[in-house]
Tab-separated table of C-alpha atoms in Angstrom:
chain	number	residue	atom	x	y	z
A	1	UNK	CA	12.532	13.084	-24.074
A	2	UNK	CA	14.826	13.604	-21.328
A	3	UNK	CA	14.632	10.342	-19.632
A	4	UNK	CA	16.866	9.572	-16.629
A	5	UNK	CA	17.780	5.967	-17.222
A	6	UNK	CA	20.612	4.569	-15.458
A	7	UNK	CA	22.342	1.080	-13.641
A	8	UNK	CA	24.814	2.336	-10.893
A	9	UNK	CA	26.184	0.855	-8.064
A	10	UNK	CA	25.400	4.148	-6.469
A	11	UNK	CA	22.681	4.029	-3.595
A	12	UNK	CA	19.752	5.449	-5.582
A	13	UNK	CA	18.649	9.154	-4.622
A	14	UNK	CA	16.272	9.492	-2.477
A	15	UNK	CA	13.721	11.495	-4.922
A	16	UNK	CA	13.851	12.029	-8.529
A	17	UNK	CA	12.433	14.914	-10.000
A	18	UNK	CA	10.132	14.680	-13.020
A	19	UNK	CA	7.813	17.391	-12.723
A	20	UNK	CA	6.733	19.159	-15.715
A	21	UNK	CA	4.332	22.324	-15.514
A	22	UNK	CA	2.162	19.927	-18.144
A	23	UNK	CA	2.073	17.302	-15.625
A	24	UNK	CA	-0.893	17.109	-13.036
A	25	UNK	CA	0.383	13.486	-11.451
A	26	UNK	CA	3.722	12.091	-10.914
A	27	UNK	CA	3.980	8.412	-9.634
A	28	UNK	CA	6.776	6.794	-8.347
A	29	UNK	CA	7.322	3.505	-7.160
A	30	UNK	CA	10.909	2.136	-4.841
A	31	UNK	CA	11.374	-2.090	-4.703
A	32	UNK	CA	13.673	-2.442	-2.261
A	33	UNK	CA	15.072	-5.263	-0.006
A	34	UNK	CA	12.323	-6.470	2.388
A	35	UNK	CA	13.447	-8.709	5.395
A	36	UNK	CA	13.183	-12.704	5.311
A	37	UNK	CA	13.449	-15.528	7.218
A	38	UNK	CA	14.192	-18.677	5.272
A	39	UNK	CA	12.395	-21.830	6.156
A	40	UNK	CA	15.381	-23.346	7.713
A	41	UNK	CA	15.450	-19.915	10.007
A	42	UNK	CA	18.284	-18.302	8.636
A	43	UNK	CA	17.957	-14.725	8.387
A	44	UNK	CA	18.230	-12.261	4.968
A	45	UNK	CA	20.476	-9.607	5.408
A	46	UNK	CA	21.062	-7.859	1.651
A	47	UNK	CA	20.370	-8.998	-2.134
A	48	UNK	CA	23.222	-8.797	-4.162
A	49	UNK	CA	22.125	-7.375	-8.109
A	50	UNK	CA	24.323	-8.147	-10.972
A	51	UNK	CA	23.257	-6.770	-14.547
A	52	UNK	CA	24.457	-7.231	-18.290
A	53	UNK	CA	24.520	-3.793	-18.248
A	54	UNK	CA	24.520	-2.529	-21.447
A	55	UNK	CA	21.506	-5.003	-22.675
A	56	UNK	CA	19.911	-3.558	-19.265
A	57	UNK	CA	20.383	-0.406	-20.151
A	58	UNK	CA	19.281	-0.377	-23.637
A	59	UNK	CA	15.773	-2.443	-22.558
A	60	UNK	CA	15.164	0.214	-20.188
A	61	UNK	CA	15.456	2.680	-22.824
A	62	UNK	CA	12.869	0.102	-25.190
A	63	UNK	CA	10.948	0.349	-21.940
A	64	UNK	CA	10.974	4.067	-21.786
A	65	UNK	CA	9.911	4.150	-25.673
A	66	UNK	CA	7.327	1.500	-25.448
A	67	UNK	CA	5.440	3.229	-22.257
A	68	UNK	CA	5.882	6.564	-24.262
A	69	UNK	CA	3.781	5.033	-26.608
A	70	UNK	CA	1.445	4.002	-24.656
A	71	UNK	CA	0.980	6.820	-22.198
A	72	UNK	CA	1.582	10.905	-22.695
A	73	UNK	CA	4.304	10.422	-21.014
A	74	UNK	CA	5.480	14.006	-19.939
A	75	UNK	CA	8.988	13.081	-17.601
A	76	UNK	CA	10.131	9.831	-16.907
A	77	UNK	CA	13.355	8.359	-14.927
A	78	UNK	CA	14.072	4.704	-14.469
A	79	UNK	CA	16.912	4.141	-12.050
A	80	UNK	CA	18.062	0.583	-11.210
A	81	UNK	CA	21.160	-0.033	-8.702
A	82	UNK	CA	23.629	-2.995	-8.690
A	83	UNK	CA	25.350	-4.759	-6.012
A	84	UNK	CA	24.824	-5.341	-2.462
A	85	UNK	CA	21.507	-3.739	-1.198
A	86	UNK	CA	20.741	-3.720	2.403
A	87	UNK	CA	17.000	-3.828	4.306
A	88	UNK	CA	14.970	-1.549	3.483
A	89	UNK	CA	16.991	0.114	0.906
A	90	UNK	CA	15.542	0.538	-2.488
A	91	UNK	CA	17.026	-0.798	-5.791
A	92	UNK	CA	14.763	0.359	-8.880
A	93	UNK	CA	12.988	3.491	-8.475
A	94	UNK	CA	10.560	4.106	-11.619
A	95	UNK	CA	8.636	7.488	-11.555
A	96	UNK	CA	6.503	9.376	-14.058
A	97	UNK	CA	5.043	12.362	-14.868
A	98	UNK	CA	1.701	12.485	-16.989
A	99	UNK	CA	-1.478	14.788	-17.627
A	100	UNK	CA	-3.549	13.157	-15.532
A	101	UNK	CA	-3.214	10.416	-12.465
A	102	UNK	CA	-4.302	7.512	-14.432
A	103	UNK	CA	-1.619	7.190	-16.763
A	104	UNK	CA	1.416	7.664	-14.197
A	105	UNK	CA	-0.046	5.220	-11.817
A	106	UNK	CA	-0.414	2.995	-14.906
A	107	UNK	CA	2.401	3.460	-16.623
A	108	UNK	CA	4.476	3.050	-13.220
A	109	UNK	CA	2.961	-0.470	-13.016
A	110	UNK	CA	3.547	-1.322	-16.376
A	111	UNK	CA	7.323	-0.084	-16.643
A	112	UNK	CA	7.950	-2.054	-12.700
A	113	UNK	CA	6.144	-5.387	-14.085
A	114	UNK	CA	8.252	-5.079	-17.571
A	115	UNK	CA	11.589	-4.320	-16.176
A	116	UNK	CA	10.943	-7.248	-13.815
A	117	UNK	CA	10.074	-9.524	-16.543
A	118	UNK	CA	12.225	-9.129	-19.123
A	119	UNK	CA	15.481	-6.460	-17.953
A	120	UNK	CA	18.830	-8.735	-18.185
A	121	UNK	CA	19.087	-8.137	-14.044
A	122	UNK	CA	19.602	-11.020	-11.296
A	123	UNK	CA	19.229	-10.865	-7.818
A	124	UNK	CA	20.870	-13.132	-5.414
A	125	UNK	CA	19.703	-13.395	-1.472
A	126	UNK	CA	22.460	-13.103	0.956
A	127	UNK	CA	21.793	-14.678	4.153
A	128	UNK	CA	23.171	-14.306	7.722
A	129	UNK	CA	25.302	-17.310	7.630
A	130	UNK	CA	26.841	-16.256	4.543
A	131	UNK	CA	25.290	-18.455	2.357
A	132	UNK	CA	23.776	-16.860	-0.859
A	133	UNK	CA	21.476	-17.794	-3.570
A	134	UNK	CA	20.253	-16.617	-6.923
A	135	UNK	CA	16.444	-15.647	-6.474
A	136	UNK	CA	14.124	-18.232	-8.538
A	137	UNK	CA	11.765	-16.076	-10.525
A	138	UNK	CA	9.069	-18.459	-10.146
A	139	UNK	CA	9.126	-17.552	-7.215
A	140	UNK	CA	5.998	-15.199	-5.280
A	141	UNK	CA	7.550	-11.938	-4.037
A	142	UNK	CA	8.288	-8.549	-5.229
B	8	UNK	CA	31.174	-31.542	-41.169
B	9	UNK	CA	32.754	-29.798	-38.158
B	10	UNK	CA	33.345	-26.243	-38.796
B	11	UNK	CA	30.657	-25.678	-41.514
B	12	UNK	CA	28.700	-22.566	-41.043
B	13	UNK	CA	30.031	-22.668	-37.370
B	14	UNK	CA	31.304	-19.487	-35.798
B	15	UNK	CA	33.489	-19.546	-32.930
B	16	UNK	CA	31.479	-17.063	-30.632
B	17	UNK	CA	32.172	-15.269	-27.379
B	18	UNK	CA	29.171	-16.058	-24.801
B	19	UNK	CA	28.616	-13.640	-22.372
B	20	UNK	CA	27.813	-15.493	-18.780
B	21	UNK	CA	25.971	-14.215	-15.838
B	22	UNK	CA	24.559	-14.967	-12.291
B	23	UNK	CA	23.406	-18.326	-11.683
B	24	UNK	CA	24.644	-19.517	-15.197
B	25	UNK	CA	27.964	-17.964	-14.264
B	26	UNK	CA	28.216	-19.512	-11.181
B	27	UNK	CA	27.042	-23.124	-12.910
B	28	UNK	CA	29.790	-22.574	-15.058
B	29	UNK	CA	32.841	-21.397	-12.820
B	30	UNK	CA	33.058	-18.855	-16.419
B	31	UNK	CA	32.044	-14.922	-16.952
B	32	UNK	CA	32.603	-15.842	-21.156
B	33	UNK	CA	33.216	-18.630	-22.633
B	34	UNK	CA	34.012	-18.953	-26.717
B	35	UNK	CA	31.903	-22.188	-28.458
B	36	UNK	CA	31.440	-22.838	-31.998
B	37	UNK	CA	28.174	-22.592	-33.411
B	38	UNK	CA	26.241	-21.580	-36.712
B	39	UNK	CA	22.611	-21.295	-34.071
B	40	UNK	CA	21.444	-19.573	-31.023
B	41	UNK	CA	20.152	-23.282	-30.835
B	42	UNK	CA	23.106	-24.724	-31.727
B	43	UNK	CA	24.964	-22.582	-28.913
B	44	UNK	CA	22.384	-24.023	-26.578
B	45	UNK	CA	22.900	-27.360	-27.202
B	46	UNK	CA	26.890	-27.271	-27.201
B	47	UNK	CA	26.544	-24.990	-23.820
B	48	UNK	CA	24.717	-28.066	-22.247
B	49	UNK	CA	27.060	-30.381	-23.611
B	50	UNK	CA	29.800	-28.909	-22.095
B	51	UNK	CA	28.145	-28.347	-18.261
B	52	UNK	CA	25.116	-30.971	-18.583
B	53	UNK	CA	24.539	-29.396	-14.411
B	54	UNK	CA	23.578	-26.083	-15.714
B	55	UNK	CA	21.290	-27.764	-18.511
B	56	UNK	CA	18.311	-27.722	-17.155
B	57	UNK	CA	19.048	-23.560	-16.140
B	58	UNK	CA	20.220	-23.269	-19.637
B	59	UNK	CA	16.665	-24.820	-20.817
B	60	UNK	CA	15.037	-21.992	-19.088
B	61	UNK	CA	17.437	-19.307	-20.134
B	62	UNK	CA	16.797	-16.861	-22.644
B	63	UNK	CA	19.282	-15.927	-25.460
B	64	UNK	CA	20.579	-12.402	-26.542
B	65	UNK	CA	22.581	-11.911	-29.857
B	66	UNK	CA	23.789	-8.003	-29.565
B	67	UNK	CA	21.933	-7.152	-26.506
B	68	UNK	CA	18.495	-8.681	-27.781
B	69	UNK	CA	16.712	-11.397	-27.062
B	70	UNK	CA	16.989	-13.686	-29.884
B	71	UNK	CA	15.078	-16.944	-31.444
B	72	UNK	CA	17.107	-20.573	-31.351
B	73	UNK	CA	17.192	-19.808	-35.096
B	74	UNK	CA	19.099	-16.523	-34.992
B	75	UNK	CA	22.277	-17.539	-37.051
B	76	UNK	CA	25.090	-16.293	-34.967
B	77	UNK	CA	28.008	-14.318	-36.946
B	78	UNK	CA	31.761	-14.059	-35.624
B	79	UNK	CA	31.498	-10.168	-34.698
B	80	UNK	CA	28.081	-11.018	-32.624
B	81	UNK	CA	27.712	-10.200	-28.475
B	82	UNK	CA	26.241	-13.285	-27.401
B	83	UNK	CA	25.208	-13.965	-23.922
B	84	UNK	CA	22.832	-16.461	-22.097
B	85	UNK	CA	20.154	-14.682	-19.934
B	86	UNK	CA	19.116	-16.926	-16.796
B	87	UNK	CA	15.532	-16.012	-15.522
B	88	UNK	CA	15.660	-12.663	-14.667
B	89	UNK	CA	15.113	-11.532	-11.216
B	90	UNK	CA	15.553	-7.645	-10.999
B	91	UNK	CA	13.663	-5.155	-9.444
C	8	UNK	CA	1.248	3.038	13.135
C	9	UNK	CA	3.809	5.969	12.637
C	10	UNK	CA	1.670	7.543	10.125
C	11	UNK	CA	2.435	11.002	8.494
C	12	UNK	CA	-0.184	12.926	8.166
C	13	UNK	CA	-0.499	16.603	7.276
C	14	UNK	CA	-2.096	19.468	6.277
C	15	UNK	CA	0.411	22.808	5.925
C	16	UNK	CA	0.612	25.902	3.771
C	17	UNK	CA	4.426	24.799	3.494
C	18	UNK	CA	5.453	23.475	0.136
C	19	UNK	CA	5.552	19.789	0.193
C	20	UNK	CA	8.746	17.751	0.357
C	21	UNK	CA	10.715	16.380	-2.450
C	22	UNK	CA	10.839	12.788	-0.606
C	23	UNK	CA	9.085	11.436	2.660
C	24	UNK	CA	10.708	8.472	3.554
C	25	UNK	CA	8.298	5.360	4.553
C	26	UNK	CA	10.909	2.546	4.088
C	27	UNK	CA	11.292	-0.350	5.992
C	28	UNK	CA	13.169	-3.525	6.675
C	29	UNK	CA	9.904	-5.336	6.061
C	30	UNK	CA	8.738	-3.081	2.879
C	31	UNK	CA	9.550	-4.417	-0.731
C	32	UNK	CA	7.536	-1.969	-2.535
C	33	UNK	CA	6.851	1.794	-1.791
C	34	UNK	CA	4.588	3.577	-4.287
C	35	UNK	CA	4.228	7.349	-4.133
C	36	UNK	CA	1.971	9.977	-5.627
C	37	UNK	CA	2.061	13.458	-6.258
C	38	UNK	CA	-0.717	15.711	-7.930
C	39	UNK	CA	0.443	18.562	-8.997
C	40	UNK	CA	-0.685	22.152	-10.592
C	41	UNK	CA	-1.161	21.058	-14.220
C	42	UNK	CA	-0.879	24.061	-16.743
C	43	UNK	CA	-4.065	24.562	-18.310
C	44	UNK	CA	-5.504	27.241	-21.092
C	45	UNK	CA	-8.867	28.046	-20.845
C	46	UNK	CA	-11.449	27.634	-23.682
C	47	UNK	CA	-10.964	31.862	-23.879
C	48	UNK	CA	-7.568	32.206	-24.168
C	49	UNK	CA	-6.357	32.681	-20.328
C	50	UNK	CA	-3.577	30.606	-19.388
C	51	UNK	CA	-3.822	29.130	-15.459
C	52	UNK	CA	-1.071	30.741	-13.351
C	53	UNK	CA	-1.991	28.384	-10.092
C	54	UNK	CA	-4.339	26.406	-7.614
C	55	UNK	CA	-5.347	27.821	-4.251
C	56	UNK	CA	-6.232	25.102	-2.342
C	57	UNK	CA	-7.985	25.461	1.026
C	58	UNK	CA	-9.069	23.400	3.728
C	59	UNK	CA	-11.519	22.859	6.309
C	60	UNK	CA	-8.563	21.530	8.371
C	61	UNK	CA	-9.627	19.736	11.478
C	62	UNK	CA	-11.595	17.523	9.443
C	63	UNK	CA	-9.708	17.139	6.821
C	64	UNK	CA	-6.684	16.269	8.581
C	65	UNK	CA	-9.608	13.740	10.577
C	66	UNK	CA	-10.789	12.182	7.074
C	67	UNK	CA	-7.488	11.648	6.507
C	68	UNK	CA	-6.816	9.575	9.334
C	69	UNK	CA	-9.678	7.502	8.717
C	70	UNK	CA	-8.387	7.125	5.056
C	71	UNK	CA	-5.267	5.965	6.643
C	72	UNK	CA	-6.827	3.702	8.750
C	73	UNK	CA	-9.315	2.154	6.124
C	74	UNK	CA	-6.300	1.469	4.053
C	75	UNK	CA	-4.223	-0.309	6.770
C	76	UNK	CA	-7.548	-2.428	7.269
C	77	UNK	CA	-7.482	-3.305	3.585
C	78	UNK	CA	-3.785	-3.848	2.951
C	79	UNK	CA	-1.055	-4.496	4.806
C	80	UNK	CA	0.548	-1.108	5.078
C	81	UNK	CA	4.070	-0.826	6.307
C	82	UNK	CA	4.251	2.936	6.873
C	83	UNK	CA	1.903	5.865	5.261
C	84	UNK	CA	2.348	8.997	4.433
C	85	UNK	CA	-0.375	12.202	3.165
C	86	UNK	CA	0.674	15.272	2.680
C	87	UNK	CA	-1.743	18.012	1.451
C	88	UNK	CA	-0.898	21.674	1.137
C	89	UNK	CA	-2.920	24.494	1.095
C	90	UNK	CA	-2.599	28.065	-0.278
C	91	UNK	CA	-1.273	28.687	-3.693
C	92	UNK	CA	0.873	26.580	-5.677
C	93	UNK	CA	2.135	27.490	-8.564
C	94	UNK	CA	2.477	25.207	-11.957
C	95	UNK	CA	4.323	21.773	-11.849
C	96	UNK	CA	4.226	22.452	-7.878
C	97	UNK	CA	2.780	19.655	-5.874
C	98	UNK	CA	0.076	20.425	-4.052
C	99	UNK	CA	-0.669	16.608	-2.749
C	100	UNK	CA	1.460	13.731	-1.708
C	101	UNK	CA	0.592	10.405	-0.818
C	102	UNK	CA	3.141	7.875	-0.027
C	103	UNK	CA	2.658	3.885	0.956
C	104	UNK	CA	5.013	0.928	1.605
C	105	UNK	CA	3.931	-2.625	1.602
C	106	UNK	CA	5.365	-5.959	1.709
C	107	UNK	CA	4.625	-6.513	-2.030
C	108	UNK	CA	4.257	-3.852	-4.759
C	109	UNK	CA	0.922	-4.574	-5.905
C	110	UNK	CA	-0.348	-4.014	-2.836
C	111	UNK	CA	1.454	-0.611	-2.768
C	112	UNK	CA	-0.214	0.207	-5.763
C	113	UNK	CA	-3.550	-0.675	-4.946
C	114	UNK	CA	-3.413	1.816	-1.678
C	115	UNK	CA	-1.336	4.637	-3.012
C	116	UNK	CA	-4.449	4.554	-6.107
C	117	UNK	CA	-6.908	4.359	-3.478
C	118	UNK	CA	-6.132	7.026	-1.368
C	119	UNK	CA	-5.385	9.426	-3.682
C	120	UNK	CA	-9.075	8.624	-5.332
C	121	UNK	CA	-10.408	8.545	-2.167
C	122	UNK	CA	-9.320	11.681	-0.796
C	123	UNK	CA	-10.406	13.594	-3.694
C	124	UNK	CA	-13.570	12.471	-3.227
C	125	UNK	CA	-14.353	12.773	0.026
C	126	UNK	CA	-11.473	14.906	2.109
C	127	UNK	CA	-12.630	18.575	2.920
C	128	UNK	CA	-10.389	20.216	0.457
C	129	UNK	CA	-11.288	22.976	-2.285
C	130	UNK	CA	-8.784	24.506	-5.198
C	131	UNK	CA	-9.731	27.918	-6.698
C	132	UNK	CA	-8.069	28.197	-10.286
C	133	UNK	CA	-5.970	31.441	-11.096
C	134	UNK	CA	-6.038	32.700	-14.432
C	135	UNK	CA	-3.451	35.299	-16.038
C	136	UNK	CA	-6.039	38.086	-16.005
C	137	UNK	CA	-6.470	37.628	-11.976
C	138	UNK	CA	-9.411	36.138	-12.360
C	139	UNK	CA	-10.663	32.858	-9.890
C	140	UNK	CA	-12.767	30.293	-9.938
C	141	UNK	CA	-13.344	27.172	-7.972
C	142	UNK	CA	-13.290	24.258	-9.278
C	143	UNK	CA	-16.478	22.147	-10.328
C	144	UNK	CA	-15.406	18.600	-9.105
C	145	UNK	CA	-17.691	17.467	-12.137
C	146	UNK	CA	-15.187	18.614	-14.529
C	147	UNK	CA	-12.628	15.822	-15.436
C	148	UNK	CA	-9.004	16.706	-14.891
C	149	UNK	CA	-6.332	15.014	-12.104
D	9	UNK	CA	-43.930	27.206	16.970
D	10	UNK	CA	-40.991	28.741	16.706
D	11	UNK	CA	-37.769	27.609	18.278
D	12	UNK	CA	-39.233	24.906	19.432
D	13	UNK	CA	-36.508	21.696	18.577
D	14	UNK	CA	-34.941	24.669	16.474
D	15	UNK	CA	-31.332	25.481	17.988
D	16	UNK	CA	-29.044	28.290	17.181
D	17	UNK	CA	-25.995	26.140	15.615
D	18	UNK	CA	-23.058	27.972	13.854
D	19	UNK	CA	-22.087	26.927	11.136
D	20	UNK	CA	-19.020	27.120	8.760
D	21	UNK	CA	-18.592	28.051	5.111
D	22	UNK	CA	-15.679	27.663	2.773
D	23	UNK	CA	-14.486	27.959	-0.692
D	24	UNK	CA	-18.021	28.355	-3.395
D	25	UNK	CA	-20.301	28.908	-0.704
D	26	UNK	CA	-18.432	31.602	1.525
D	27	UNK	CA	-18.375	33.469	-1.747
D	28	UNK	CA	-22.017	32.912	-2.216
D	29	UNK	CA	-22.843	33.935	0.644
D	30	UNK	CA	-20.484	36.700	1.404
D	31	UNK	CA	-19.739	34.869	4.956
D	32	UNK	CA	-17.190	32.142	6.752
D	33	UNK	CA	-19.330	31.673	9.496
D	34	UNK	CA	-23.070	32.324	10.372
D	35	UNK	CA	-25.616	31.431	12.836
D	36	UNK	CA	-28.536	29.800	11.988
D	37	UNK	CA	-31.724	28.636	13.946
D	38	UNK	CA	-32.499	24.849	12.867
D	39	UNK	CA	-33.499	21.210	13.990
D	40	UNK	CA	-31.750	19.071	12.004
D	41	UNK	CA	-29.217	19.406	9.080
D	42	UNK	CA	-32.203	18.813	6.328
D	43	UNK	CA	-34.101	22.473	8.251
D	44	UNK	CA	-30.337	23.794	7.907
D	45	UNK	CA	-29.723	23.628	4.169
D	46	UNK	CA	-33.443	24.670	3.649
D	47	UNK	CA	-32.860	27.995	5.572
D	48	UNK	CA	-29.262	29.186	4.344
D	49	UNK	CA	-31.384	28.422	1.214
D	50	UNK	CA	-33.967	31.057	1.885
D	51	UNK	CA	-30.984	33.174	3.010
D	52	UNK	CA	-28.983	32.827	-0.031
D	53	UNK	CA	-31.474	31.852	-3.021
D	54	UNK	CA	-28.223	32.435	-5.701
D	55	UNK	CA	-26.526	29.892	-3.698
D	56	UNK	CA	-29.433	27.112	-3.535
D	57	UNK	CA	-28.063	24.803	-6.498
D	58	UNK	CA	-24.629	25.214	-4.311
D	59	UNK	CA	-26.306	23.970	-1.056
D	60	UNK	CA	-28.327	20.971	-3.199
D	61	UNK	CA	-25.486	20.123	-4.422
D	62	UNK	CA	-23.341	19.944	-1.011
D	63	UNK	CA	-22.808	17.770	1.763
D	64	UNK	CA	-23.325	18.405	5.542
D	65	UNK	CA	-20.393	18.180	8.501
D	66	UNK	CA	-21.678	17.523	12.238
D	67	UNK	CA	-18.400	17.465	14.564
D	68	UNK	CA	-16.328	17.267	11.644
D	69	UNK	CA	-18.148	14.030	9.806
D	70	UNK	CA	-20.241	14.179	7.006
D	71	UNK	CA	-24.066	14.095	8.250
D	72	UNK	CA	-27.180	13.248	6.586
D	73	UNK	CA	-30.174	15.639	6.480
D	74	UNK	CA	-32.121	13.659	9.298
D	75	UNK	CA	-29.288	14.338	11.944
D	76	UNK	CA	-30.567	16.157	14.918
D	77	UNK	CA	-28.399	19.094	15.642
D	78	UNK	CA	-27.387	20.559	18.967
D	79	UNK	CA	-26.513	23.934	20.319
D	80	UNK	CA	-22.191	22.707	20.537
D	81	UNK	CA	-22.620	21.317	17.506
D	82	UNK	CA	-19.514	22.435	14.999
D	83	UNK	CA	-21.768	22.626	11.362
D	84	UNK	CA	-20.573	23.038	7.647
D	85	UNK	CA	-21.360	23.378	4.289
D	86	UNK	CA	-19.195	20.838	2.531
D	87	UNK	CA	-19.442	22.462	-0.822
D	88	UNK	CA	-18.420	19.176	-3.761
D	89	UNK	CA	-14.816	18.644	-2.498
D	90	UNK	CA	-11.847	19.402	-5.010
D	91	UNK	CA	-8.478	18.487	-3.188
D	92	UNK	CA	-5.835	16.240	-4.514
């Protein structure tokens, strides 16, 4: 049960290592900042992510118990950054370990869709004019 | 009846709902998550229609309009969530 | 189309970067040496994996290609290593960004199905007593 | 008639069936890929349910049984793959 769960305002490593000698697949899955250009033309340059933290923090350990439970889970690390993220730059990484491929590439998806539905974290756009806004979840997007 | 099973609570407030608000916490009287709700839209009727879609945690849970609130209770208002 | 695509004896990476400005979701994949005891006792040591290279590292462009033709694929990476590699070693990585993360998803899955299906690779188990055998693709397993 | 459409193609083996057959590489007189698997057959009878059971490269892409082969041709046994 050595999950890596944390909310920094540290870039996010690069790779997280949850191999296990039990595990035969690992998925791993990065959202990060994709370019936009808002109707009006104005360009995106960063989102800004604010969390409650500790509610965040203790969700994503629910999360890491309820995909447990659901998967044989071998490793599993879910990472989420806060404040300003630029292009490109990731600011969850999720990966897991499991016995076979099926179950990381599903529990991946489940623990992304989850955190993005329910983990007390906002994102606001930050344009090239300066102008900001807090992202509508209704929203399409990822 | 004012002050009848109503607790003055501290409300956690973040993102767009702090920003509505011009407040990171605010303290309100209520006995309700409901109640809470009600007097939170009262007091900025702008942000009511955000605070309509908000959800509610009472010590970092989400929590039912009908979760009585006690003095000692972490309350905060979640906006739609947007992480990830 | 800056596409990574490799077959080597080298041990994989720990991360291949396939960000970009216009990417909001990368998925990755890595299949790796799963430990394994066999119904008589012996417990696997490794996987020796070995290629038919040219056209393996030719299905694999086609694989690459297919996928950008089904979703829109930022940048792509497969990695596949040959030789042995020993438990909880990688001996596979696939890695995709896409504008959205379903679409991620959807490819990463795919190519990693894909490839084992089709791509001109073999794996040889080692047992503890020195003993081999290769694989029978009918068997289930990752 | 011997050799006649029949060319001398060389053909690679990996994994399962260069054990079978003891070999990486060998030269074999045939058609078409279908006259191929039905010689290294006769060749290597313990390896027969192997070849049945594999799949045929031409030039480095799978090939079915009808395809014509040439002298240039690059051949193999694709034995039931197992990467990943």
């Amino acid at each position: 049960m050595n999950d890596r769960i944390e909310v920094s305002s540290e870039p996010l490593p690069e790779h997280v290592d949850v191999s296990a000698t039990t595990a035969g697949g690992v998925a791993v899955f990065l959202g990060c900042t994709r370019g936009e250009t808002h109707p009006d033309g104005r360009q995106l340059v960063a989102l800004d992510y604010e969390a409650y933290e500790e509610m965040a923090l203790k969700q994503m350990h629910d999360l890491a118990a309820a995909a447990r439970s659901k998967w044989p889970i071998e490793r599993l690390a879910i990472l989420h950054r806060v404040g300003r993220v630029g292009l490109g730059d990731p600011s969850v990484l999720i990966a897991v370990s499991t016995p076979h491929r099926s179950e990381a590439f599903e529990a991946c998806r489940w623990l992304i869709d989850t955190l993005k539905k329910d983990v007390a974290i906002w994102k606001k756009e930050v344009w090239d004019d300066g102008g900001t806004s807090w992202v509508d979840p209704g929203e399409p997007g990822s | 009846m004012p002050g009848q099973g109503q607790m003055k609570v501290n409300v956690k407030l973040f993102a767009a709902m702090r920003d509505a608000t011009g407040a990171d916490r605010v303290t309100v009287e209520a006995g309700t998550v409901g109640e809470l709700a009600e007097k939170l839209g009262g007091r900025w009727p702008a942000a009511k229609p955000l605070i309509d879609r908000s959800r509610f945690a009472v010590n970092q849970a989400f929590a039912s309009h009908e979760t009585v609130l006690r003095e000692e209770d972490e309350v905060a208002v979640i906006p739609p969530v947007s992480g990830g």
